[in-house]
Amino acid sequence: MKNPIFATGVLALSATAALAQPVQITWWHGMGGANEQVINQVAEKFNAAQAVCAITPVSKGTYEEALASGIAAFRSGEQPNILQVFDAGAATIINAKGATIAAEDILAQNGHTLDREAFIEGVRYFYADATGKFIGMPFNSSAPIMYINTEALAKAGVEAPKTWAEFEAIAPKLKEAGYIPLTASQLTWMFFENYFSRNNVQFASNNNGYDGFGGTEIDATAPEMLAFWNRVKDWHDKGLFGFYGAGWSDNQKPFEEGKVALWIGSSGSFGGLSKTATMPFSADFLPYDETAAEGNKSTFIGGAALFAMSGKPDDQNKCTADFFDFLTTTEIQAFYHQATGYVAITTAAYEKSKADGWYEQHPVAEVGIKQLMLPQGEWSKGYRLGFYPQIRVVEEREFNKIFSGETTVEDAFKAIETEGNELLARFAKTSG
Amino acid sequence: MTDATHPTAASGARPRRRAASPARSEPAKRAQFDRPLLPWAFLAPQLLVVCIFFYWPSVQAITSSFYLEDPFGFGSTFVGLDNYKDALGSAEYQRIAGFTALFTVLVTGFSMGLGLLFAVKADKVIRGRSSYRTALISVYAIAPPVAGLMGMMLFDQHIGPFVKLAAWFGYDMKVGINYNDTAFAMILVSVWKQVPYNFIFFLSGLQGIPASVREAAVIDCRNGFTRFRTAILPLLAPTAFFLLIINITYALFDTFAVIDVMVKDKPANNPVTLVYKVYNDGFRGNDIGGSAAQSVILMVVVLVLTLIQFRWLERRVHYG
């Protein structure tokens, strides 16, 4: 407060105005397209449900852009009340202790309670600290699942695969039937991070990074990982796996057009895909690696969480807390889940959707949540790695090189490990 | 300097004229500004702009480059030259620097070359000249991100006409996956976007050449190409020198939007330029110290490049 007289004036003004006008809070997020419209609907529902607060959602582009704008805004004191941060950015925001107010704290300070047990198990750890306290408010949670072009499978006379070995058995038949057997969007999430979780392989030292940043290193060259990627490369070379670059939609598009039999996407793609797909589709779990010792575990929770930014006046924080509380209501959770395909994050919302008969009409919508409710392995709870968005950039580069034949699987993962560990060491220095 | 060694009458006359002119004009300048503060008042707005938008951020960038900083600005650690060592020592940085150099040379060379070619041809057209010129210039009105978007569509793996054209010749073009294919597409779009700018300047440069000079050249030399090389090109040198600096800056910095749109903010294995890496590490990766060090390196490179241009190239330019 550089000018106390001005500040009191503003406070006095806003106090009198509060009677007539609601307290304004802002919510920056990284959603576009169909999902952005659902976010606007959630905000409208909140504004209609009460008169004290008014929330304005603002799309900042992609997840990465939302995080970047949030950080830049915080540095200049212009931060929004609520910032959506995606899975890969979790370590960055959770480590910035003074930048956010823990979701559990802001709720408690404003007379709400948060029942951790009400959330499905897969959601509880990812945005929480070591003691299990929710720092971020889980919001849109997703799982990587396999979408199935049912026509293609019928034409080839095959069943959807549960394991990668089963995929290898049916892939030539799908190819013969005139389809590209498999594509996947965002391999960093599907075939790297969630290879670790789905097959219960340790991702990083220090308990996947949860026990501290100092000395944390990733194990990209785990033998299981290398063996799996050699298979992926082999599929690609035989025309069984289509790779169209690091962009999400480039790999989704051929599936929408009905040229591809199986596509690994997000459970959150369901809402959009229902509108764009030109053929009937179903979905199933992300296949697991039958050679891994403890495969078929739950995947990491993907998507994003909402963080309450610090440095805001109390009346706005109260509104933020009210909004968080509103989001966890069964009605809103069920609405959001059904409109987007992001998984229901509370057990109650899942039960409500079941009772509504939603899954009988839309069996695809249940796949993500079922996958997240699979038994958790030791290594499928989550990871906490600093500068992880940058490590993903390295992964994307090396994956591209593998498919363009510029490097071998072994060299690529060696590079990911080396450069990833350098970045982790840098992060440990900045946070130390 | 070199003029004096030429015994021709025309160039021999010039140094004498130049030597004479300062003596005439200096007293006049002094007389105009007898109050000492007045020139500063005139300069102030420009100086203010330069200080706020160049010196202040530059000083901040230089300072940050010696620190490792928490993304949210809670704390920073002095690390000396570590950020510079990390950047320059990284194989990835060297690869991007190499591509940036190649990209700058190719984009500058092709966009200036084509701009000059079109200008010479358009200068000769008599019938319908304005419609030709408008058609050539209009591309300049397209904003770089839009140009990038058009490039992305033209080279799209699923619907791109260029990809289909390449397939017709039996080449499987994979922009976004194959490094060289993406580089080709980026260079093509960047050149296409910049040609009209060079065209405008070269055309007006050509039109500024007096008819008498051209007629004299026609009498002296019958070969059109030689005439162009020995008479027209030297007269275009000031324009070309100006455009060279502008085009290098364009290739280094202004192509950012084209690149960003074409790699769809996921660079992966695709070629990017140094300025894109600065952005990616700083704004995406939140590595402020490392990104600041890279931008200082870039600043030094541009400074050195500009100095070389003025020191070595400008001497050879004739300002008629």
Short mmCIF file of C-alpha atoms in Angstrom, two decimals, chain B residues 1 17 20 82 86 97 100 110 122 127 138 184 198 235 243 257 263 273 304:
data_model
loop_
_atom_site.label_atom_id
_atom_site.label_comp_id
_atom_site.label_asym_id
_atom_site.label_seq_id
_atom_site.Cartn_x
_atom_site.Cartn_y
_atom_site.Cartn_z
CA MET B 1 38.70 6.16 -48.38
CA ARG B 17 32.99 18.40 -51.97
CA ALA B 20 34.13 21.67 -48.05
CA ASP B 82 27.15 -20.41 -14.32
CA ASP B 86 25.33 -23.85 -18.83
CA ALA B 97 22.67 -21.46 -32.52
CA THR B 100 19.77 -19.73 -36.20
CA PHE B 110 16.45 -15.22 -50.30
CA ALA B 122 8.29 -4.60 -61.86
CA ARG B 127 1.20 -1.65 -68.73
CA SER B 138 -0.12 -6.79 -50.34
CA PHE B 184 12.29 -25.83 -45.11
CA ASN B 198 12.36 -5.59 -49.62
CA LEU B 235 23.44 3.12 -56.77
CA LEU B 243 17.70 -3.64 -45.85
CA ALA B 257 5.55 -15.55 -34.38
CA VAL B 263 5.67 -25.61 -34.08
CA THR B 273 15.83 -19.99 -33.32
CA VAL B 304 28.77 -7.22 -32.74
#
